[in-house]
Coordinates of N, CA and C in Angstrom, one line a residue:
M74 N 32.5 -49.9 21.9 CA 31.1 -49.9 21.9 C 31.2 -48.3 22.4
N75 N 32.3 -47.9 23.4 CA 32.0 -46.6 23.4 C 31.5 -45.5 22.8
T76 N 31.9 -45.9 21.6 CA 31.4 -44.6 20.7 C 30.2 -44.9 20.1
V77 N 30.2 -45.7 20.3 CA 28.8 -46.3 19.9 C 27.8 -44.3 20.9
T78 N 27.9 -45.4 22.2 CA 27.0 -45.0 23.2 C 27.6 -43.4 23.0
S79 N 28.4 -43.4 23.3 CA 29.1 -41.1 23.8 C 28.5 -40.8 22.4
R80 N 27.9 -41.7 21.4 CA 27.6 -40.6 20.0 C 25.7 -40.3 20.1
T81 N 24.9 -41.5 20.9 CA 23.8 -41.5 20.2 C 23.0 -40.3 21.7
P82 N 24.1 -40.0 22.8 CA 22.9 -38.9 23.1 C 23.8 -37.6 22.6
W83 N 24.0 -37.8 21.6 CA 24.3 -36.2 20.5 C 22.8 -36.4 18.8
R84 N 23.2 -37.5 18.5 CA 21.9 -37.6 18.3 C 20.2 -37.7 19.1
K85 N 20.5 -38.0 20.0 CA 19.4 -37.9 20.6 C 19.1 -35.9 21.1
L86 N 20.1 -35.7 21.2 CA 19.3 -34.2 21.2 C 19.5 -33.5 19.4
A87 N 20.4 -33.9 19.0 CA 20.1 -33.7 17.9 C 18.7 -33.7 17.2
S88 N 18.4 -35.0 17.2 CA 16.5 -34.9 17.1 C 15.4 -34.4 17.9
R89 N 16.0 -34.3 18.8 CA 15.2 -33.9 20.3 C 15.5 -31.8 19.5
T90 N 16.4 -31.6 19.6 CA 16.7 -30.2 18.9 C 15.8 -29.4 17.4
L91 N 16.4 -30.6 16.5 CA 14.9 -30.2 15.6 C 13.7 -30.2 15.3
L92 N 13.3 -31.7 16.6 CA 11.8 -31.5 16.4 C 11.8 -30.6 16.7
G93 N 12.6 -29.9 18.2 CA 12.2 -28.7 18.8 C 11.5 -28.1 18.3
L94 N 12.5 -27.2 17.3 CA 12.6 -26.3 16.4 C 11.6 -26.0 14.8
A95 N 11.4 -27.6 14.0 CA 10.3 -27.2 14.2 C 8.6 -27.3 13.9
A96 N 8.9 -27.9 15.3 CA 7.1 -28.1 16.5 C 7.1 -26.2 16.5
G97 N 8.5 -25.4 17.3 CA 8.2 -24.1 17.2 C 7.8 -23.6 15.5
S98 N 8.2 -23.7 14.5 CA 8.3 -23.1 13.7 C 6.4 -23.1 13.6
L99 N 6.1 -24.5 12.7 CA 4.3 -24.6 13.0 C 3.8 -23.9 13.9
L100 N 3.8 -23.6 15.4 CA 3.1 -22.9 16.5 C 3.3 -21.5 15.8
M101 N 4.5 -21.0 15.6 CA 5.2 -19.5 15.2 C 3.8 -19.6 13.7
T102 N 3.7 -20.1 12.9 CA 3.6 -20.0 11.4 C 2.0 -19.6 12.0
A103 N 1.4 -21.2 12.8 CA -0.9 -21.1 12.7 C -0.8 -19.2 13.5
S104 N 0.2 -19.3 14.5 CA -0.7 -17.6 15.3 C -0.2 -16.6 13.9
L105 N 0.7 -16.2 13.5 CA 0.5 -15.7 13.0 C -1.0 -15.4 11.9
T106 N -0.9 -16.6 11.3 CA -1.4 -16.7 10.2 C -3.1 -16.6 11.3
A107 N -3.3 -17.0 12.4 CA -4.6 -17.4 12.8 C -4.4 -14.9 12.9
G108 N -3.1 -14.8 13.4 CA -3.3 -12.8 13.9 C -3.6 -12.9 12.1
A109 N -3.8 -13.1 11.2 CA -3.5 -12.1 9.7 C -5.3 -11.9 9.8
E110 N -5.4 -13.4 9.6 CA -7.1 -13.5 9.4 C -8.1 -12.5 10.6
Q111 N -7.1 -12.2 11.5 CA -8.8 -11.2 12.4 C -7.7 -9.9 12.6
L112 N -6.8 -9.7 11.9 CA -6.7 -8.4 10.9 C -7.7 -7.8 10.8
K113 N -8.2 -6.7 11.9 CA -8.9 -5.5 10.6 C -8.6 -4.1 9.9
T114 N -8.7 -3.7 8.7 CA -8.7 -2.4 8.1 C -9.2 -1.4 8.7
P115 N -8.9 -0.2 9.2 CA -9.7 0.8 9.0 C -10.2 1.7 7.4
V116 N -11.2 1.5 7.0 CA -11.2 1.4 5.3 C -11.5 3.4 5.9
M117 N -11.5 3.8 4.7 CA -11.9 5.6 4.6 C -13.4 6.0 4.7
Q118 N -13.8 6.8 5.3 CA -15.3 6.3 4.5 C -16.0 7.4 4.4
Q119 N -16.2 7.9 3.5 CA -17.0 8.8 2.9 C -18.0 9.0 2.4
G120 N -18.6 10.6 2.6 CA -19.8 10.2 2.6 C -21.2 9.9 1.5
S121 N -22.2 10.1 1.2 CA -23.0 9.7 0.1 C -22.5 11.3 -1.2
D122 N -22.4 12.6 -1.0 CA -22.1 13.3 -1.2 C -20.3 13.4 -2.4
R123 N -19.8 13.0 -1.2 CA -18.5 12.7 -1.6 C -18.7 11.8 -2.8
S124 N -19.1 10.7 -3.0 CA -18.8 9.6 -3.5 C -20.0 10.2 -4.6
T125 N -20.4 11.3 -4.4 CA -21.3 11.1 -6.1 C -20.8 13.0 -6.8
A126 N -19.5 12.9 -6.3 CA -18.5 14.4 -6.9 C -17.5 13.9 -7.8
S127 N -18.0 14.5 -9.1 CA -16.5 14.0 -10.1 C -15.9 13.7 -10.0
M128 N -14.5 13.4 -10.5 CA -13.1 14.1 -10.4 C -11.8 13.2 -11.9
P129 N -11.7 13.8 -12.2 CA -10.7 14.3 -13.7 C -10.4 12.3 -13.7
Q130 N -10.9 12.0 -15.3 CA -10.0 10.3 -15.0 C -9.5 10.3 -15.5
H131 N -9.0 9.5 -16.1 CA -7.6 9.1 -16.3 C -7.3 9.5 -17.8
G132 N -6.2 9.9 -18.3 CA -6.5 10.3 -19.8 C -6.5 11.6 -20.4
Q133 N -7.2 12.3 -19.2 CA -7.4 14.1 -19.4 C -6.9 14.5 -19.5
L134 N -5.9 16.1 -20.7 CA -5.0 16.7 -20.3 C -5.2 17.6 -19.6
Q135 N -3.9 17.6 -18.5 CA -4.1 19.0 -18.0 C -4.7 20.7 -17.6
D136 N -4.9 20.9 -19.3 CA -6.3 22.0 -20.4 C -7.5 21.3 -19.9
Q137 N -7.2 20.4 -19.8 CA -9.3 19.6 -19.4 C -9.4 20.0 -17.5
V138 N -8.7 19.3 -17.5 CA -9.0 19.8 -15.5 C -8.8 21.3 -15.4
R139 N -7.1 21.9 -15.9 CA -7.9 23.1 -14.7 C -9.5 24.0 -15.7
Q140 N -9.4 23.7 -17.4 CA -11.0 23.9 -17.7 C -11.6 24.0 -17.0
R141 N -12.1 22.5 -16.6 CA -13.2 21.7 -15.9 C -13.2 22.3 -14.3
Y142 N -11.5 21.7 -13.3 CA -12.0 22.8 -12.2 C -11.2 23.7 -11.3
G143 N -10.9 24.3 -12.4 CA -9.8 25.5 -12.3 C -9.0 25.0 -11.8
Q144 N -8.1 26.6 -11.2 CA -6.7 26.6 -10.9 C -6.8 25.3 -9.8
P145 N -5.4 24.7 -9.7 CA -4.8 24.3 -8.1 C -5.1 24.8 -7.9
Q146 N -4.9 24.3 -5.6 CA -4.8 25.0 -4.6 C -3.3 25.2 -4.1
S147 N -2.6 23.8 -5.1 CA -1.0 24.0 -5.3 C -0.3 22.5 -6.4
V148 N 0.4 23.0 -6.3 CA 1.1 22.4 -7.9 C 2.7 21.3 -7.1
K149 N 2.7 20.6 -7.0 CA 3.8 19.9 -6.8 C 4.5 18.6 -8.0
G150 N 5.3 18.9 -8.0 CA 6.9 18.2 -9.1 C 6.8 19.2 -10.1
P151 N 7.1 18.8 -11.7 CA 7.9 16.6 -11.7 C 7.9 16.1 -10.9
V152 N 8.6 15.4 -10.7 CA 9.6 14.9 -9.6 C 10.0 13.8 -10.6
G153 N 10.7 13.0 -11.1 CA 10.9 11.8 -11.6 C 11.6 10.7 -12.8
D154 N 11.1 10.1 -13.1 CA 11.3 10.6 -15.1 C 10.9 9.0 -15.2
P155 N 9.6 8.9 -15.9 CA 9.0 9.8 -16.5 C 8.2 11.5 -15.1
P156 N 8.5 12.3 -15.3 CA 8.0 13.4 -14.5 C 6.4 12.9 -13.9
I157 N 6.2 13.4 -12.8 CA 4.7 13.2 -12.3 C 4.6 14.7 -12.0
T158 N 3.2 14.7 -11.5 CA 3.4 16.0 -11.2 C 1.7 15.6 -10.4
Q159 N 1.9 16.6 -9.4 CA 0.5 16.6 -8.2 C -0.5 18.0 -7.9
W160 N -1.7 18.0 -9.0 CA -1.6 18.9 -8.4 C -3.2 18.6 -7.5
V161 N -3.8 19.5 -6.4 CA -3.8 19.5 -4.9 C -5.6 20.5 -5.0
Y162 N -6.2 20.0 -5.0 CA -7.5 20.5 -5.0 C -8.2 20.8 -3.6
D163 N -9.8 20.8 -3.3 CA -10.5 20.9 -2.4 C -10.6 19.6 -1.7
D164 N -11.0 18.7 -2.4 CA -11.4 17.5 -2.1 C -10.3 16.5 -2.5
F165 N -9.2 16.5 -3.1 CA -8.9 15.3 -4.2 C -7.6 16.1 -4.8
I166 N -7.0 15.3 -5.4 CA -5.7 15.4 -5.3 C -5.5 14.1 -6.9
V167 N -5.0 15.4 -8.0 CA -4.4 14.7 -9.8 C -3.0 14.2 -10.0
Y168 N -3.1 13.2 -10.1 CA -1.1 12.9 -10.6 C -1.6 12.5 -12.1
F169 N -0.6 13.6 -13.1 CA 0.0 13.5 -14.3 C 1.6 13.4 -14.5
E170 N 1.1 11.8 -15.6 CA 2.6 11.7 -16.5 C 2.6 12.9 -17.6
Y171 N 3.5 12.6 -17.3 CA 3.6 14.7 -18.4 C 2.8 15.5 -17.7
N172 N 1.4 15.2 -19.6 CA 0.2 16.4 -19.3 C -1.1 15.1 -19.5
H173 N -1.0 14.1 -19.3 CA -2.1 13.4 -18.7 C -2.9 13.2 -17.3
V174 N -4.1 13.1 -16.9 CA -4.0 12.2 -16.0 C -3.7 10.8 -15.7
I175 N -3.0 10.4 -14.7 CA -2.7 8.9 -14.1 C -3.3 8.1 -13.4
H176 N -3.8 9.5 -12.3 CA -4.9 9.0 -10.8 C -5.6 9.8 -10.8
S177 N -6.7 9.8 -9.9 CA -7.1 11.1 -8.8 C -7.3 10.0 -7.6
V178 N -7.0 10.4 -6.8 CA -8.1 10.2 -5.5 C -8.2 11.6 -4.2
R179 N -8.9 10.6 -3.6 CA -10.5 11.9 -3.1 C -9.0 11.9 -1.8
K180 N -9.2 13.0 -0.6 CA -8.4 13.6 0.5 C -9.8 12.9 1.5
P181 N -9.2 12.7 2.6 CA -9.8 11.5 3.4 C -9.9 13.5 4.4
E182 N -11.2 12.6 4.6 CA -12.1 14.1 5.3 C -11.7 14.2 7.0
S183 N -11.3 15.7 7.2 CA -10.9 15.4 8.0 C -12.1 15.7 9.2
N184 N -11.8 15.2 10.4 CA -12.7 15.6 11.1 C -12.6 17.0 11.9

């Protein structure tokens, strides 16, 4: 009988600990979820004149971009495999893979 009564407190303690951990995990998850829903990320605001400005399109060749937009302010790369090169202009940056545009992004407005 002593063996049963000596094990009983441990079982109660273990079940309480397990219950406490489960409840704590549930509360943490709920608070993280609530925090994530309220998180606001600022989005770059662009004026109407910037939104209508044209940029190089996906697939254009470097020669086509140079003819339309002129010489870039600077060139970075090529880096990696496949080689990626950046051409930096006043308002945007153009990313090339080999000789083709893969992406163009506007620079944020400086205040």
